[in-house]
Each structure stands twice: as structure tokens, then as C-alpha cells.
CSV table of C-alpha atoms in Angstrom, one decimal:
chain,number,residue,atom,x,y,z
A,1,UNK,CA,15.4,36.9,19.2
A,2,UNK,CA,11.7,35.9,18.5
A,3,UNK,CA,9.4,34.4,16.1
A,4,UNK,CA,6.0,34.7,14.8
A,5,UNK,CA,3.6,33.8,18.0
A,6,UNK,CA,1.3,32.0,14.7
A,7,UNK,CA,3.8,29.1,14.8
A,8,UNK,CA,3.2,26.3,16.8
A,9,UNK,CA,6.1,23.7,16.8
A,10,UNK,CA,5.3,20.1,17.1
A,11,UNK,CA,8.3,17.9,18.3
A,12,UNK,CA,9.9,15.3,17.3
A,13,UNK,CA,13.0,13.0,17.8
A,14,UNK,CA,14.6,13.7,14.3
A,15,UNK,CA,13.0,14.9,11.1
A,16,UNK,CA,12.8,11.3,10.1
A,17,UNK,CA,9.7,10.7,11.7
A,18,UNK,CA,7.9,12.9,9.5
A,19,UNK,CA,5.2,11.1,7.7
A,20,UNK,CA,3.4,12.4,4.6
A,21,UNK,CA,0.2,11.7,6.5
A,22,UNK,CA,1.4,13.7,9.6
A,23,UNK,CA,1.4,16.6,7.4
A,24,UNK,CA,-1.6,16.3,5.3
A,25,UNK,CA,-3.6,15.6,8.5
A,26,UNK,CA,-2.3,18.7,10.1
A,27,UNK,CA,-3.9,20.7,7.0
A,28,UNK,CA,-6.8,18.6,7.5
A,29,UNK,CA,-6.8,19.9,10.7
A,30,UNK,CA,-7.4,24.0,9.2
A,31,UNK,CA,-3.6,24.9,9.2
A,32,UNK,CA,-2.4,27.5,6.7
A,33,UNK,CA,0.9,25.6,6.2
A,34,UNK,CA,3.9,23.3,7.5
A,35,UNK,CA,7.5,23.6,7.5
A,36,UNK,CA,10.3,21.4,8.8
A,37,UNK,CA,12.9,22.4,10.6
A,38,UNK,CA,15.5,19.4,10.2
A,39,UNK,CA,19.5,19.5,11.4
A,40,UNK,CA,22.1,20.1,8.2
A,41,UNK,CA,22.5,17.8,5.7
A,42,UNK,CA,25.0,15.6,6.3
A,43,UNK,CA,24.8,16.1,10.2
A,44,UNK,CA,21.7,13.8,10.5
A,45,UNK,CA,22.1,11.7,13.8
A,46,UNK,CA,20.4,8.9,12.3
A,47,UNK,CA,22.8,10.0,9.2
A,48,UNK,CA,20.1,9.9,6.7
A,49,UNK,CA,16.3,11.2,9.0
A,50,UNK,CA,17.1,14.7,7.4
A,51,UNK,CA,17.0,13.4,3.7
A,52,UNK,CA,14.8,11.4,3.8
A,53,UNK,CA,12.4,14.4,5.5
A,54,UNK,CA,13.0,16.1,2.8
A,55,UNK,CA,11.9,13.7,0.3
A,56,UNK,CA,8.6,13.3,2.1
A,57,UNK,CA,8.3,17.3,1.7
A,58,UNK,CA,8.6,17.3,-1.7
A,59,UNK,CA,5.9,14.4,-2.0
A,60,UNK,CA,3.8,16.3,0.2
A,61,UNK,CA,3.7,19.2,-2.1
A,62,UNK,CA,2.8,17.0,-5.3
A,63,UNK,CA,-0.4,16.1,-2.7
A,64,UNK,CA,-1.0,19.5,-2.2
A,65,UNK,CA,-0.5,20.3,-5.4
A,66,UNK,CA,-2.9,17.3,-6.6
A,67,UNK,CA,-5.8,18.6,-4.6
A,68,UNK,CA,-5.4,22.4,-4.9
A,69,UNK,CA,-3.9,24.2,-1.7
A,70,UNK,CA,-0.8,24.4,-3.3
A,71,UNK,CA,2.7,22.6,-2.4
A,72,UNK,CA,4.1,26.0,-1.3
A,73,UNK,CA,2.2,25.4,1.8
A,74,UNK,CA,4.4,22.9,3.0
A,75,UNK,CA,8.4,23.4,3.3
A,76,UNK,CA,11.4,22.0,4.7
A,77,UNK,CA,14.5,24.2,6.2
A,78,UNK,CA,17.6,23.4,7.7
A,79,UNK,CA,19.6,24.6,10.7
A,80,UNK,CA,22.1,23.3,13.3
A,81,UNK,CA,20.3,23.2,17.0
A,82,UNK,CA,22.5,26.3,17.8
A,83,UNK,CA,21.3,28.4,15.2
A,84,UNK,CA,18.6,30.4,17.1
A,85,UNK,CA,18.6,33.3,14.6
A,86,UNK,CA,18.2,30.6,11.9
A,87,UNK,CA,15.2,29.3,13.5
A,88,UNK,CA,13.4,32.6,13.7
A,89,UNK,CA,14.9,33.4,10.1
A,90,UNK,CA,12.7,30.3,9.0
A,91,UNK,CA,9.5,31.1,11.0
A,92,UNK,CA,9.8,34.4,9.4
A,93,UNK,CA,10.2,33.4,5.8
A,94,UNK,CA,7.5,31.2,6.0
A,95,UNK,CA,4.9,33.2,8.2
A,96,UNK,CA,5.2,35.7,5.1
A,97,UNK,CA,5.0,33.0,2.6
A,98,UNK,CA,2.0,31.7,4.2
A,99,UNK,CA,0.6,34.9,4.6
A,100,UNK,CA,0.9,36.0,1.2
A,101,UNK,CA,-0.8,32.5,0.2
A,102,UNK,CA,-3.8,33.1,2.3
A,103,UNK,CA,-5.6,31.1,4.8
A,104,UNK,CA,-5.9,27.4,3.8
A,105,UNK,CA,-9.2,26.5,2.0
A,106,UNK,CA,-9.7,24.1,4.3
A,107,UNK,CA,-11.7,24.6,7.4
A,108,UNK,CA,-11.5,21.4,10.6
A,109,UNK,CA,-15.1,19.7,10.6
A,110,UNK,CA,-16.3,21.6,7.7
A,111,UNK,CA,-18.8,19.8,4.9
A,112,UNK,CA,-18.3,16.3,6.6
A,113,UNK,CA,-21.8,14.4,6.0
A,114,UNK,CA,-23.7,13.1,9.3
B,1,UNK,CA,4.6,-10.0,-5.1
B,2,UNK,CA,2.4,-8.2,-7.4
B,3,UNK,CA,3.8,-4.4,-7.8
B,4,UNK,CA,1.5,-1.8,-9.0
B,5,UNK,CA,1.0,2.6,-9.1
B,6,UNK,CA,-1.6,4.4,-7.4
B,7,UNK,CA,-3.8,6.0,-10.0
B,8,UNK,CA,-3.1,9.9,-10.5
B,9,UNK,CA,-5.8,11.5,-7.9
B,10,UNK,CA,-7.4,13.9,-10.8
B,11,UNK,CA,-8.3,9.9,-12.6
B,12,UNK,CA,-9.7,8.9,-8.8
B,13,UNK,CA,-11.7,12.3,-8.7
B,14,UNK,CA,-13.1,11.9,-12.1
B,15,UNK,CA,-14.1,8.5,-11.6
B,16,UNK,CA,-15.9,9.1,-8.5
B,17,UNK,CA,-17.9,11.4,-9.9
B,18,UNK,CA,-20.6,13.1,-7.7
B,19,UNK,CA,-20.6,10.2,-5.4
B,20,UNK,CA,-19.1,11.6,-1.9
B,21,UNK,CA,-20.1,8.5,0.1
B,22,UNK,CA,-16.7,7.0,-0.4
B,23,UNK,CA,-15.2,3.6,1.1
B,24,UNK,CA,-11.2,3.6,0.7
B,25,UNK,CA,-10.5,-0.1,1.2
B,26,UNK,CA,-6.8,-0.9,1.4
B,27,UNK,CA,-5.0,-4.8,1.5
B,28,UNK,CA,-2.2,-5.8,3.6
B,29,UNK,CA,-0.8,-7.6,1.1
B,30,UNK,CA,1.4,-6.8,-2.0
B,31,UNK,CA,0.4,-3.9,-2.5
B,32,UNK,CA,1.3,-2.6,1.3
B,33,UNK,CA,5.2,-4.0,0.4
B,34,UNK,CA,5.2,-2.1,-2.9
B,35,UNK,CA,3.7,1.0,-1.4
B,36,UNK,CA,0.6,1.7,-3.2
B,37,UNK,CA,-2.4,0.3,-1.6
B,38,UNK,CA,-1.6,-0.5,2.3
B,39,UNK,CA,-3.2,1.0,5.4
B,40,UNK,CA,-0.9,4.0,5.1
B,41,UNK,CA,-1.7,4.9,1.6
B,42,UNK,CA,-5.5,4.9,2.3
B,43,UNK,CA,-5.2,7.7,4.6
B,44,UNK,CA,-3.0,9.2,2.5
B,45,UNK,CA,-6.1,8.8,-0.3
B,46,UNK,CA,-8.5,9.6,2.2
B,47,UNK,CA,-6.8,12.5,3.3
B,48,UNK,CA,-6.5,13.9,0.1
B,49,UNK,CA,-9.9,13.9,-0.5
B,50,UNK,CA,-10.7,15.3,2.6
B,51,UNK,CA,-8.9,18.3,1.5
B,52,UNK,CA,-9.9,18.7,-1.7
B,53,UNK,CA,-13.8,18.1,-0.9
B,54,UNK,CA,-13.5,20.6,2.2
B,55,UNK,CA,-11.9,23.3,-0.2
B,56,UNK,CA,-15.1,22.9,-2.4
B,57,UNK,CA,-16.5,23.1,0.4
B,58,UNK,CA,-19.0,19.9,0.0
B,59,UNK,CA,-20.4,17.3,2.1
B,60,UNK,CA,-18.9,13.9,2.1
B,61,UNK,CA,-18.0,11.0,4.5
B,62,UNK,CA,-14.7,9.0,3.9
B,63,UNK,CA,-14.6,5.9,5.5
B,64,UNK,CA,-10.7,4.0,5.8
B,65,UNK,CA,-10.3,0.7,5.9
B,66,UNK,CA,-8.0,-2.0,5.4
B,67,UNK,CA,-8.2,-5.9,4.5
B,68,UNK,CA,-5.5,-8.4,5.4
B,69,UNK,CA,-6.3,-9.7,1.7
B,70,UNK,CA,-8.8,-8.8,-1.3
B,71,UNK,CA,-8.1,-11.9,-2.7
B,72,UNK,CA,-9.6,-13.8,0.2
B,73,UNK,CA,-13.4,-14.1,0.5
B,74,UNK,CA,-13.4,-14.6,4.2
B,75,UNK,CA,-11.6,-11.0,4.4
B,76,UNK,CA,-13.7,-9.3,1.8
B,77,UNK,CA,-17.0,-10.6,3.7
B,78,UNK,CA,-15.8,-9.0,7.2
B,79,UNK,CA,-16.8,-5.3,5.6
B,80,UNK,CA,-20.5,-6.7,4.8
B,81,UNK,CA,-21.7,-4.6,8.1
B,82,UNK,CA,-21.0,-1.4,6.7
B,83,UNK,CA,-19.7,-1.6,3.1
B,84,UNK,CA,-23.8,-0.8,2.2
B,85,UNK,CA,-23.3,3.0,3.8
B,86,UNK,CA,-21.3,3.9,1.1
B,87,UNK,CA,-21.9,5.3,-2.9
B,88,UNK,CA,-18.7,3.7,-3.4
B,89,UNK,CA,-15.6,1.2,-3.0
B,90,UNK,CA,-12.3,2.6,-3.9
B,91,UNK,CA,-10.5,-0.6,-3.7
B,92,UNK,CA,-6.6,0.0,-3.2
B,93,UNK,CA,-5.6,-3.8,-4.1
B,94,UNK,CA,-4.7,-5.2,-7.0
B,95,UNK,CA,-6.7,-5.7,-10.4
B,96,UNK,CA,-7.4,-9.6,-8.7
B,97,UNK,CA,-8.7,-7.6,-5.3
B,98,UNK,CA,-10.7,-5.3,-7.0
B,99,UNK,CA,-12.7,-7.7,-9.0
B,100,UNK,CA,-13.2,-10.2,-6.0
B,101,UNK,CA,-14.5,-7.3,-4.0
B,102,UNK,CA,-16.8,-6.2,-6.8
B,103,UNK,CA,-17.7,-9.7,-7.3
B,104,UNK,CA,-18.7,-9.7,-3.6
B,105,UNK,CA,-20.8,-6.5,-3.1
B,106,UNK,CA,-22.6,-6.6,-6.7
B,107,UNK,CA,-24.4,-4.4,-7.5
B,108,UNK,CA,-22.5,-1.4,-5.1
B,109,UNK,CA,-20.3,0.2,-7.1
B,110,UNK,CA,-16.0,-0.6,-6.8
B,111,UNK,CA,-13.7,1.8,-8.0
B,112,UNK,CA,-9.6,0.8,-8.8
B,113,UNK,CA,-7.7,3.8,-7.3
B,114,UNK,CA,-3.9,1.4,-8.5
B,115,UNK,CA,-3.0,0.5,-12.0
B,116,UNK,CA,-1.6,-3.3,-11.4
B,117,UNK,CA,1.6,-3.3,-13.1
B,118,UNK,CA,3.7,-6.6,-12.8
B,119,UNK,CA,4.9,-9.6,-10.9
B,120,UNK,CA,8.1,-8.5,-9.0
B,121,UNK,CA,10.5,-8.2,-6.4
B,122,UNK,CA,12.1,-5.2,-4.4
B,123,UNK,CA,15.6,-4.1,-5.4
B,124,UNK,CA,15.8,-1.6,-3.0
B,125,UNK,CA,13.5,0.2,-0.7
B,126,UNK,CA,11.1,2.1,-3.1
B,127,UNK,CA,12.3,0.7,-6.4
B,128,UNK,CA,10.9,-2.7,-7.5
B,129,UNK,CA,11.5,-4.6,-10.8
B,130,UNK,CA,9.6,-6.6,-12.6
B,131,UNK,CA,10.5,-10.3,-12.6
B,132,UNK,CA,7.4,-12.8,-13.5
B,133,UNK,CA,4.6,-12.7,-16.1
B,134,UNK,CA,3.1,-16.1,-14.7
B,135,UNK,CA,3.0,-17.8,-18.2
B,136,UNK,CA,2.4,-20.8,-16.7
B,137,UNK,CA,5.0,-23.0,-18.3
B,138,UNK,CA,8.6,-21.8,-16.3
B,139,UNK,CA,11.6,-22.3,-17.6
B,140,UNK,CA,13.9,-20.9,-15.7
B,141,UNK,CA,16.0,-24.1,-15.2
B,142,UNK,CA,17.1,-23.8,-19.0
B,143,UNK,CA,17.5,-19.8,-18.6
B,144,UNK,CA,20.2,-19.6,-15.8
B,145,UNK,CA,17.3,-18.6,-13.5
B,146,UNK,CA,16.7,-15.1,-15.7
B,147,UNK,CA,13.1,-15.1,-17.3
B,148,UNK,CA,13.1,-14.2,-20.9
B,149,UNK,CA,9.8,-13.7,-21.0
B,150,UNK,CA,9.1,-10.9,-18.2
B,151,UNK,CA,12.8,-9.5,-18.7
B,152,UNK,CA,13.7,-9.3,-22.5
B,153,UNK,CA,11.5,-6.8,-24.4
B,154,UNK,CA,10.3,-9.1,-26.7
B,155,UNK,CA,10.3,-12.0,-24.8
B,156,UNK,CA,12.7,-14.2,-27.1
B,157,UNK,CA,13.2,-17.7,-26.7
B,158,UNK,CA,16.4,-17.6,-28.2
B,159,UNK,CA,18.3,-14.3,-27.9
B,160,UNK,CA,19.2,-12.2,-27.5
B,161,UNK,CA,18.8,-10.3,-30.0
B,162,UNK,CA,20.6,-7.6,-32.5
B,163,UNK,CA,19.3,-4.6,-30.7
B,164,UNK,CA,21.3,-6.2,-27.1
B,165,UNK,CA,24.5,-4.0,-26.5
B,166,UNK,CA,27.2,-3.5,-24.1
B,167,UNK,CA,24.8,-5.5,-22.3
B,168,UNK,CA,21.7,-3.6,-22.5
B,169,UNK,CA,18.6,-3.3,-24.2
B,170,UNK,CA,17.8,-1.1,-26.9
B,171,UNK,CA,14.9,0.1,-25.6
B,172,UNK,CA,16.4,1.7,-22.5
B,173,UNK,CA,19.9,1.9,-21.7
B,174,UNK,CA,19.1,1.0,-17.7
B,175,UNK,CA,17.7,-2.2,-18.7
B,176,UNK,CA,19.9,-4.8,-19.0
B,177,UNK,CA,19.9,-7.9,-22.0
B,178,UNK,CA,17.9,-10.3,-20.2
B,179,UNK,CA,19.5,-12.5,-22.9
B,180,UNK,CA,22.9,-11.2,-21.5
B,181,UNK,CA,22.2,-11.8,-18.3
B,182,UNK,CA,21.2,-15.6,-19.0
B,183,UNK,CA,24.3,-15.8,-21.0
B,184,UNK,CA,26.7,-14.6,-18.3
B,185,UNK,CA,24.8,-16.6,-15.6
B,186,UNK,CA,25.3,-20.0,-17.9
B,187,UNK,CA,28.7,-19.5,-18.1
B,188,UNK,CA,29.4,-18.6,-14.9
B,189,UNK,CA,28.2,-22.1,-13.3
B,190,UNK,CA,28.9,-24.3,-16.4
B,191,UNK,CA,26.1,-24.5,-18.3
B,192,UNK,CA,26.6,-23.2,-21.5
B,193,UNK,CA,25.5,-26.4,-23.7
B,194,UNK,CA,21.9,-25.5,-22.4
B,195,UNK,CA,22.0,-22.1,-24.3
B,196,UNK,CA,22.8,-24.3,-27.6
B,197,UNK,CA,19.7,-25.9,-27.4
B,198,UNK,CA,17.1,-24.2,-29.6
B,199,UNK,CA,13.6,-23.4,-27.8
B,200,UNK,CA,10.8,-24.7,-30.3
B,201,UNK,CA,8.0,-22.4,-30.6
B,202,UNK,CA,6.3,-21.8,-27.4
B,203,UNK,CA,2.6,-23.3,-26.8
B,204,UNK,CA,1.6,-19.8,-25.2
B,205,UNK,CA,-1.9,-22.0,-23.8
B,206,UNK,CA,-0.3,-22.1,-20.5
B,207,UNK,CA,-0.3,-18.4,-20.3
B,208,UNK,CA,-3.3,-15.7,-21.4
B,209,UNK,CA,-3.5,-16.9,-24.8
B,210,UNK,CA,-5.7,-19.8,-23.5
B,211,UNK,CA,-8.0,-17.8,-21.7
B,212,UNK,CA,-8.8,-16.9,-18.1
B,213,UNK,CA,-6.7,-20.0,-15.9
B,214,UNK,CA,-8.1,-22.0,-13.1
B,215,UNK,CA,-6.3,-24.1,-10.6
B,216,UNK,CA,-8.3,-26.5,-8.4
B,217,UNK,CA,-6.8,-28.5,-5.7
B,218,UNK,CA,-9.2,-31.2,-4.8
B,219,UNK,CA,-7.5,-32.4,-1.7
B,220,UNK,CA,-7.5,-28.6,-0.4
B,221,UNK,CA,-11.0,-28.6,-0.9
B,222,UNK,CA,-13.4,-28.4,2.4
């Protein structure tokens, strides 16, 4: 079992700590997209971190959407920790997604004025 | 506290025009409760247009920033060292904020980046209602503690009126009567011989229609 070596994972305690501006920042920061790996639904530790990830997704795509790199850059999945397969299944999907969106637009460092 | 929504970013854009020398000034105050205009929604408005300038591939500089209050001169003066480097203020505050800040750094230009909306409170996290329209003659003593003016759509003074049913209004069936509401609340603690007595016309002076208000407190005075 492996996934794409172009995935970098960032942890964190629980998908609840996801911030809108942790994600726009990483696209700030030249990646071609984000995905979040949460636990199930209704399996949240915190009981709700998982949900309320996902919400933040979906407002992070209307911001990608607003300024034109598209909200399918940005994804959230979900997978018990024992689902390995899962995991690589998701790193997979979006690898080709990202991939067939292109690289990102935006380049680190690029056009800021001195 | 004063609840408002962040302007949609295509409006921001537009309005900045070519300027790419941008200021994003946030306020710690209302609008940081209500979620529009706080430290964290600056760099989420910076951010974004970061993004979008570096996909057109221009040249900017977006400064973030954020004021305990806009309302305050002493607060609004603590950005005099650097507000000059800038095309541009995109004040996150209120309508009060963005005017004070304006007033402060004539002739730089100060852009709104929130629509002010209303006087209100927080009914859950993320959903806030609007309770207040500072009309500057309360009555909530004679209303059961339910303002007619900010909460029934017309803003009767003895309601409610024919288009109240099953307890809401007829212009949306999630908003409740307010005239209902006073109703209920009078009976429940007694007070149901205040809803008998009829309101005379309102003198609407205390409120917009006499003009811009002014308070002055000569004892607070330095």
C-alpha cells in the first residue's frame, strides 16, 4: 500500500483545527491543492471537529471559487484511522484531480511589490 | 453589537480598482463577534487577494492590520506611521469605523469591504438577529421587552397586524410576529392592560428623521 510521494501531510490533533486561513495560506504558499482527511462522521472525538471541517471546506471553495483557482482544489474525505487503503484511495483520487486541474496559478513570492 | 456582511470579493476588487497598495484594516470590536471584520477575516481578505493578484500575476503589497476600535480616535491614530504607504484603506469595521477612519486620513483613499447591517445579538454561534434600530426613544417597558420597531416589518405601534399568522410574519414564515411575541410576553407576567393602551403617533425626531444625532457628556469631557 502507497500513495502519491506529491502529497505532503500536515498534522493535526482532529480535523477541527482546520482554519479557512490555514488552507488559503497553504495555496498562497504555491500548492496545487488541499484535501482533508477527517475520521467518519459521527465518530468525531470531539463529536462535532469532523463537521465542522467540513463546513470550512466548503467555505474555502466559495474563496477559491471567488478569486479563480477553483474550489475543486480544495476537498475534504473521510476514513476511520484503520483504513490504510482508504487513505491511499484518497491521495489517489485527488493527485489525479489535481492533476487534471493543473498546477495552481499561484506561484510563492511571485509579483509582491518591494 | 452592530452585525454586518463582508462585501462579495468581485465588489472589493472592483472598487479597488488598479490600486495594488492595499491596507486591510480590521476592528476588534463588533464586527470580530459577528464574524466579518476581525483580525481573522483580514487575512482571510488579504489572502484572497494575494491569490487572485499572484494568478494575474501583478505586483502588489497587502499590508494586515487590526484596531482594537475604528470608532476610537486614539486607535485609528496608532496606524499614522504607515497608513501613508498605502493607495488604499479597506476598512473591515462598521459604516461608523469606516467613516472615522476616512475622517482621519483625508485625503488617502478608505474603502468599506462590510455592508453594516443592524443592531443585534447572537442566537447561536454564526447566526445573529437583529434586535435594535437605536430610535432613540425606547420603549421596551410598554412592549414586554420585544421592540416593535427593529422586529415587526413595519414597525407598528399597535399591532400586530392582519398579515401576523400562526404567529409569524407574512413576510417570511421564520420570522416570528414581533407583535405576537409582545402579546404572549404581556400575558405571561401580567401585563396585559399595557397592550390596551394605544401608542399616539410617534415623534420619529429622536431617530433619523431628525437628522445626524449627537450626544455630549460635559462631565466626561477632558
Amino acid at each position: 500500500m502507497s500513495y502519491p510521494s506529491n502529497v505532503k501531510v500536515v498534522k493535526i490533533p482532529c480535523t477541527g483545527r482546520v482554519d479557512v486561513l490555514l488552507i488559503l495560506r497553504a495555496f498562497e504558499s504555491g500548492v496545487d491543492g488541499v484535501y482533508v482527511a477527517g475520521c467518519m462522521e459521527g465518530e468525531c472525538h470531539f463529536l462535532r471537529g469532523n463537521i465542522r471541517a467540513r463546513r470550512r471546506v466548503e467555505y474555502a471553495k466559495r474563496l477559491l471559487d471567488e478569486v479563480g483557482l477553483g474550489g475543486g482544489r480544495v476537498e475534504m474525505f473521510n476514513m476511520s484511522a484503520s483504513e490504510g487503503q482508504r487513505f491511499a484511495q484518497c491521495a489517489q483520487e485527488m493527485t489525479e484531480r489535481v492533476r487534471s486541474l493543473g498546477p495552481s496559478p499561484v506561484r510563492k513570492g511571485k509579483g509582491v511589490l518591494p | 453589537m452592530i452585525v454586518g456582511n463582508r462585501k462579495e470579493f468581485g465588489e472589493i476588487l472592483e472598487k479597488l480598482g488598479s490600486r495594488r497598495r492595499v491596507l486591510v484594516l480590521g476592528c476588534n470590536e463588533c464586527v470580530t463577534v459577528c464574524g466579518v471584520g476581525g483580525e481573522r477575516e483580514v487575512g482571510v481578505l488579504a489572502s484572497e487577494l494575494r491569490l487572485f493578484w499572484q494568478k494575474e500575476g501583478e505586483t502588489f503589497e497587502v499590508k494586515e492590520h487590526t484596531l482594537e476600535r475604528q470608532c476610537d480616535y486614539e486607535y485609528i491614530d496608532s496606524i499614522r506611521p504607515f497608513a501613508g504607504d498605502y493607495d488604499v484603506i479597506l476598512s473591515m469595521a462598521c459604516g461608523a469605523g469606516v467613516q472615522y477612519v476616512a475622517e482621519a486620513y483625508k485625503p488617502q483613499l478608505v474603502i468599506p469591504a462590510v455592508n453594516t447591517t443592524f443592531l443585534g445579538v447572537t442566537l447561536e454561534q454564526g447566526v445573529w438577529s437583529e434586535r435594535c434600530q437605536g430610535c432613540g426613544n425606547c420603549i421596551l417597558d410598554m412592549t414586554g421587552g420585544i421592540c416593535p420597531i427593529a422586529r415587526c416589518a413595519k414597525s407598528l405601534l399597535n399591532g400586530p397586524c392582519g398579515g401576523s399568522s400562526g404567529g409569524k410574519c407574512e413576510i417570511d414564515k421564520d420570522t416570528d410576529c414581533a407583535w405576537q411575541l409582545i402579546i404572549d410576553r404581556l400575558t405571561e407576567s401580567g401585563q396585559m392592560e399595557r397592550y390596551e393602551e394605544i401608542q399616539p403617533v410617534r415623534d420619529w425626531r429622536s431617530g433619523r428623521d431628525g437628522g445626524p444625532r449627537r450626544r455630549v457628556r460635559e462631565d466626561l469631557k477632558l
